[in-house]
Amino acid sequence: MAMSEVTRRSLLSELGARVRGTVIGRDHPEYDEARAVWNGLIDRHPEVVVRCADADDVVACVNAARTHRPIVSIRGGGHQVAGSAVCDDGLVIDLSRMRDVIVDPVARTARVQGGARWADVDAAAQAFGLATPGGEVSETGVAGLTLGGGLGLMQRTHGLSCDNVLSMTVVTADGAVRTASADENAELYWALRGAGRGLGVVTEFTFALHRLGPEVAAAAFVYPADDAGAVFRAWRRLAAEAPPTIAPQFALWALPPFPGLPDEFVGVPIAMAVGTYIGEPADAAPVLEPFQGLGEPILDLSGTSTWVEAQSEFDFALPDGGRYYWKSHFTDELDDATIDLIVEHAARRPDPNSAVFVRTLGGTIDRIGPDETAFAHRGALFNVSVDAVWSDPALDDDAIGWARGLWNALEPVSRGMYLNFAGLGDEEGAGGDLILGAHEERVERIRLAYDPDGVFAAAAARP
């Protein structure tokens, strides 16, 4: 529902008087920049965006929202595929200027503001030879990834991003600033680790850090598309036997123009098996060697790099303003029929930048009890993500249709959907039961306890 003119003026006036950051209405010269997010497919028009300078500004925004009752969305890094960071006709509480990271190398912790991106965390932690599980693209926002669970290269060794959060500072719907941890507001802490949005505004995270780097070793072998089925089957066996120091990945893709990549490989459909060893590079060879034996590779991109480089090497292939539609299933079943289905559908990608990525779970993810956090998919063996990536708006229907088609076809083997890869959240099949599973009722009780009047109701309803 569009905001009335009286409400709009009152909201702008209150925010303008109370916040130190920038209040951006529709007539502000920075409005179009402020409403844009990473996914160029998202084109929403809020009434006001507040670029918060600090936690006090967040409190002022929440208090104003409770008084004037606009639709509210919360922006951290603004990188989430569904574009939940921005809403139509409402208030965007924008934390993107709050990106400080403070590392304690003795305690091995990092305090991370709610607008930070993983590039900020990786750079600060690696100055001390430390890291925490984060996203596979360095521009990903810390808050969105973590609140949704947080898959990444370290997941089988050290768990998900949410598993490494020691505490959070949260502005709840009553405007109070609360600590959520195992000792304070424990139910809120439980829900924030995997249930995603609509529980409050997290202004700061404290993460546990682990020894890693500065260099890491990775296997990356490229196989011809004609061999994709056979390589996929061989990779399935490798994934089942892999130690927790690695999270095997498999991709059906076309290589983007990596620096130094021969021209004849750019844009050519391929199958790719990848794994990064989470440990000393000198110890990696026995773990990484099996990736080469999945077939007859046409290209070997393996080697060592810094952890910061490993975390950012795919950034250029997913540029700001590109068009994205990603949707995934957690599954235990990659039988031959499912593999054939994925390979056949991947061959019909409408754009070579689109891909199917299969990530291996298990390891430390499973060593955490299924009810210890709100993340509902511990025990799943794989995540299959259907990633439509394109740049031409004329391909919108074809690209989204391709991704939805494979996602729908895989529903019989699904045991749930990853919140951070949940399409646009506006179509059938994006519901909370798929994301939260058996935890849905408990999460809703916690939401109501902290937000009985529904200040964040719209944010809670979106992936």
JSON list of C-alpha atoms in Angstrom, two decimals, residues 212-290:
[
{"chain": "A", "resi": 212, "resn": "LEU", "atom": "CA", "xyz": [44.18, -19.95, 7.86]},
{"chain": "A", "resi": 213, "resn": "GLY", "atom": "CA", "xyz": [46.43, -18.54, 5.18]},
{"chain": "A", "resi": 214, "resn": "PRO", "atom": "CA", "xyz": [47.90, -16.36, 3.97]},
{"chain": "A", "resi": 215, "resn": "GLU", "atom": "CA", "xyz": [48.00, -18.92, 1.13]},
{"chain": "A", "resi": 216, "resn": "VAL", "atom": "CA", "xyz": [45.63, -21.76, 0.38]},
{"chain": "A", "resi": 217, "resn": "ALA", "atom": "CA", "xyz": [45.76, -24.52, -2.24]},
{"chain": "A", "resi": 218, "resn": "ALA", "atom": "CA", "xyz": [42.89, -25.34, -4.56]},
{"chain": "A", "resi": 219, "resn": "ALA", "atom": "CA", "xyz": [42.05, -27.91, -7.19]},
{"chain": "A", "resi": 220, "resn": "ALA", "atom": "CA", "xyz": [40.14, -26.72, -10.25]},
{"chain": "A", "resi": 221, "resn": "PHE", "atom": "CA", "xyz": [39.88, -29.10, -13.20]},
{"chain": "A", "resi": 222, "resn": "VAL", "atom": "CA", "xyz": [37.86, -28.38, -16.33]},
{"chain": "A", "resi": 223, "resn": "TYR", "atom": "CA", "xyz": [36.28, -31.18, -18.33]},
{"chain": "A", "resi": 224, "resn": "PRO", "atom": "CA", "xyz": [34.50, -31.11, -21.71]},
{"chain": "A", "resi": 225, "resn": "ALA", "atom": "CA", "xyz": [30.72, -30.72, -21.59]},
{"chain": "A", "resi": 226, "resn": "ASP", "atom": "CA", "xyz": [30.30, -33.99, -23.51]},
{"chain": "A", "resi": 227, "resn": "ASP", "atom": "CA", "xyz": [31.79, -35.81, -20.52]},
{"chain": "A", "resi": 228, "resn": "ALA", "atom": "CA", "xyz": [29.66, -33.97, -17.95]},
{"chain": "A", "resi": 229, "resn": "GLY", "atom": "CA", "xyz": [27.53, -36.95, -16.93]},
{"chain": "A", "resi": 230, "resn": "ALA", "atom": "CA", "xyz": [30.46, -39.28, -16.36]},
{"chain": "A", "resi": 231, "resn": "VAL", "atom": "CA", "xyz": [32.50, -36.63, -14.54]},
{"chain": "A", "resi": 232, "resn": "PHE", "atom": "CA", "xyz": [29.49, -35.73, -12.38]},
{"chain": "A", "resi": 233, "resn": "ARG", "atom": "CA", "xyz": [29.11, -39.38, -11.33]},
{"chain": "A", "resi": 234, "resn": "ALA", "atom": "CA", "xyz": [32.80, -39.65, -10.50]},
{"chain": "A", "resi": 235, "resn": "TRP", "atom": "CA", "xyz": [32.61, -36.36, -8.56]},
{"chain": "A", "resi": 236, "resn": "ARG", "atom": "CA", "xyz": [29.67, -37.78, -6.57]},
{"chain": "A", "resi": 237, "resn": "ARG", "atom": "CA", "xyz": [31.94, -40.57, -5.30]},
{"chain": "A", "resi": 238, "resn": "LEU", "atom": "CA", "xyz": [34.72, -38.09, -4.52]},
{"chain": "A", "resi": 239, "resn": "ALA", "atom": "CA", "xyz": [32.33, -35.88, -2.54]},
{"chain": "A", "resi": 240, "resn": "ALA", "atom": "CA", "xyz": [31.13, -38.82, -0.46]},
{"chain": "A", "resi": 241, "resn": "GLU", "atom": "CA", "xyz": [34.71, -39.71, 0.51]},
{"chain": "A", "resi": 242, "resn": "ALA", "atom": "CA", "xyz": [36.17, -36.22, 0.96]},
{"chain": "A", "resi": 243, "resn": "PRO", "atom": "CA", "xyz": [37.59, -35.24, 4.35]},
{"chain": "A", "resi": 244, "resn": "PRO", "atom": "CA", "xyz": [36.11, -32.21, 6.15]},
{"chain": "A", "resi": 245, "resn": "THR", "atom": "CA", "xyz": [39.13, -30.08, 5.21]},
{"chain": "A", "resi": 246, "resn": "ILE", "atom": "CA", "xyz": [37.54, -29.55, 1.82]},
{"chain": "A", "resi": 247, "resn": "ALA", "atom": "CA", "xyz": [34.06, -28.81, 0.43]},
{"chain": "A", "resi": 248, "resn": "PRO", "atom": "CA", "xyz": [33.95, -30.30, -3.09]},
{"chain": "A", "resi": 249, "resn": "GLN", "atom": "CA", "xyz": [32.01, -28.31, -5.68]},
{"chain": "A", "resi": 250, "resn": "PHE", "atom": "CA", "xyz": [30.81, -29.24, -9.15]},
{"chain": "A", "resi": 251, "resn": "ALA", "atom": "CA", "xyz": [29.70, -26.79, -11.83]},
{"chain": "A", "resi": 252, "resn": "LEU", "atom": "CA", "xyz": [28.07, -26.94, -15.23]},
{"chain": "A", "resi": 253, "resn": "TRP", "atom": "CA", "xyz": [29.03, -23.59, -16.66]},
{"chain": "A", "resi": 254, "resn": "ALA", "atom": "CA", "xyz": [30.97, -21.72, -19.34]},
{"chain": "A", "resi": 255, "resn": "LEU", "atom": "CA", "xyz": [34.24, -20.19, -18.20]},
{"chain": "A", "resi": 256, "resn": "PRO", "atom": "CA", "xyz": [34.31, -16.39, -18.03]},
{"chain": "A", "resi": 257, "resn": "PRO", "atom": "CA", "xyz": [37.45, -14.59, -19.23]},
{"chain": "A", "resi": 258, "resn": "PHE", "atom": "CA", "xyz": [39.73, -15.32, -16.26]},
{"chain": "A", "resi": 259, "resn": "PRO", "atom": "CA", "xyz": [43.08, -13.53, -16.49]},
{"chain": "A", "resi": 260, "resn": "GLY", "atom": "CA", "xyz": [45.41, -15.67, -18.57]},
{"chain": "A", "resi": 261, "resn": "LEU", "atom": "CA", "xyz": [42.70, -18.06, -19.76]},
{"chain": "A", "resi": 262, "resn": "PRO", "atom": "CA", "xyz": [43.26, -19.02, -23.43]},
{"chain": "A", "resi": 263, "resn": "ASP", "atom": "CA", "xyz": [40.65, -17.49, -25.70]},
{"chain": "A", "resi": 264, "resn": "GLU", "atom": "CA", "xyz": [39.50, -20.87, -27.00]},
{"chain": "A", "resi": 265, "resn": "PHE", "atom": "CA", "xyz": [38.11, -21.75, -23.56]},
{"chain": "A", "resi": 266, "resn": "VAL", "atom": "CA", "xyz": [36.15, -18.54, -22.91]},
{"chain": "A", "resi": 267, "resn": "GLY", "atom": "CA", "xyz": [32.39, -19.05, -23.16]},
{"chain": "A", "resi": 268, "resn": "VAL", "atom": "CA", "xyz": [32.64, -22.75, -24.00]},
{"chain": "A", "resi": 269, "resn": "PRO", "atom": "CA", "xyz": [30.28, -25.05, -22.05]},
{"chain": "A", "resi": 270, "resn": "ILE", "atom": "CA", "xyz": [32.23, -27.18, -19.56]},
{"chain": "A", "resi": 271, "resn": "ALA", "atom": "CA", "xyz": [32.00, -29.28, -16.42]},
{"chain": "A", "resi": 272, "resn": "MET", "atom": "CA", "xyz": [34.24, -28.19, -13.56]},
{"chain": "A", "resi": 273, "resn": "ALA", "atom": "CA", "xyz": [35.31, -29.83, -10.30]},
{"chain": "A", "resi": 274, "resn": "VAL", "atom": "CA", "xyz": [36.65, -27.50, -7.62]},
{"chain": "A", "resi": 275, "resn": "GLY", "atom": "CA", "xyz": [37.89, -27.74, -4.06]},
{"chain": "A", "resi": 276, "resn": "THR", "atom": "CA", "xyz": [39.85, -25.44, -1.75]},
{"chain": "A", "resi": 277, "resn": "TYR", "atom": "CA", "xyz": [41.92, -27.04, 1.00]},
{"chain": "A", "resi": 278, "resn": "ILE", "atom": "CA", "xyz": [41.30, -25.41, 4.37]},
{"chain": "A", "resi": 279, "resn": "GLY", "atom": "CA", "xyz": [44.73, -25.88, 5.89]},
{"chain": "A", "resi": 280, "resn": "GLU", "atom": "CA", "xyz": [48.41, -25.62, 5.06]},
{"chain": "A", "resi": 281, "resn": "PRO", "atom": "CA", "xyz": [49.06, -25.81, 1.29]},
{"chain": "A", "resi": 282, "resn": "ALA", "atom": "CA", "xyz": [51.94, -28.23, 1.89]},
{"chain": "A", "resi": 283, "resn": "ASP", "atom": "CA", "xyz": [49.42, -30.78, 3.21]},
{"chain": "A", "resi": 284, "resn": "ALA", "atom": "CA", "xyz": [46.90, -30.38, 0.39]},
{"chain": "A", "resi": 285, "resn": "ALA", "atom": "CA", "xyz": [48.15, -32.76, -2.32]},
{"chain": "A", "resi": 286, "resn": "PRO", "atom": "CA", "xyz": [46.54, -36.02, -1.07]},
{"chain": "A", "resi": 287, "resn": "VAL", "atom": "CA", "xyz": [43.16, -34.29, -0.71]},
{"chain": "A", "resi": 288, "resn": "LEU", "atom": "CA", "xyz": [43.21, -32.39, -4.00]},
{"chain": "A", "resi": 289, "resn": "GLU", "atom": "CA", "xyz": [44.75, -35.01, -6.30]},
{"chain": "A", "resi": 290, "resn": "PRO", "atom": "CA", "xyz": [41.50, -36.99, -6.81]}
]
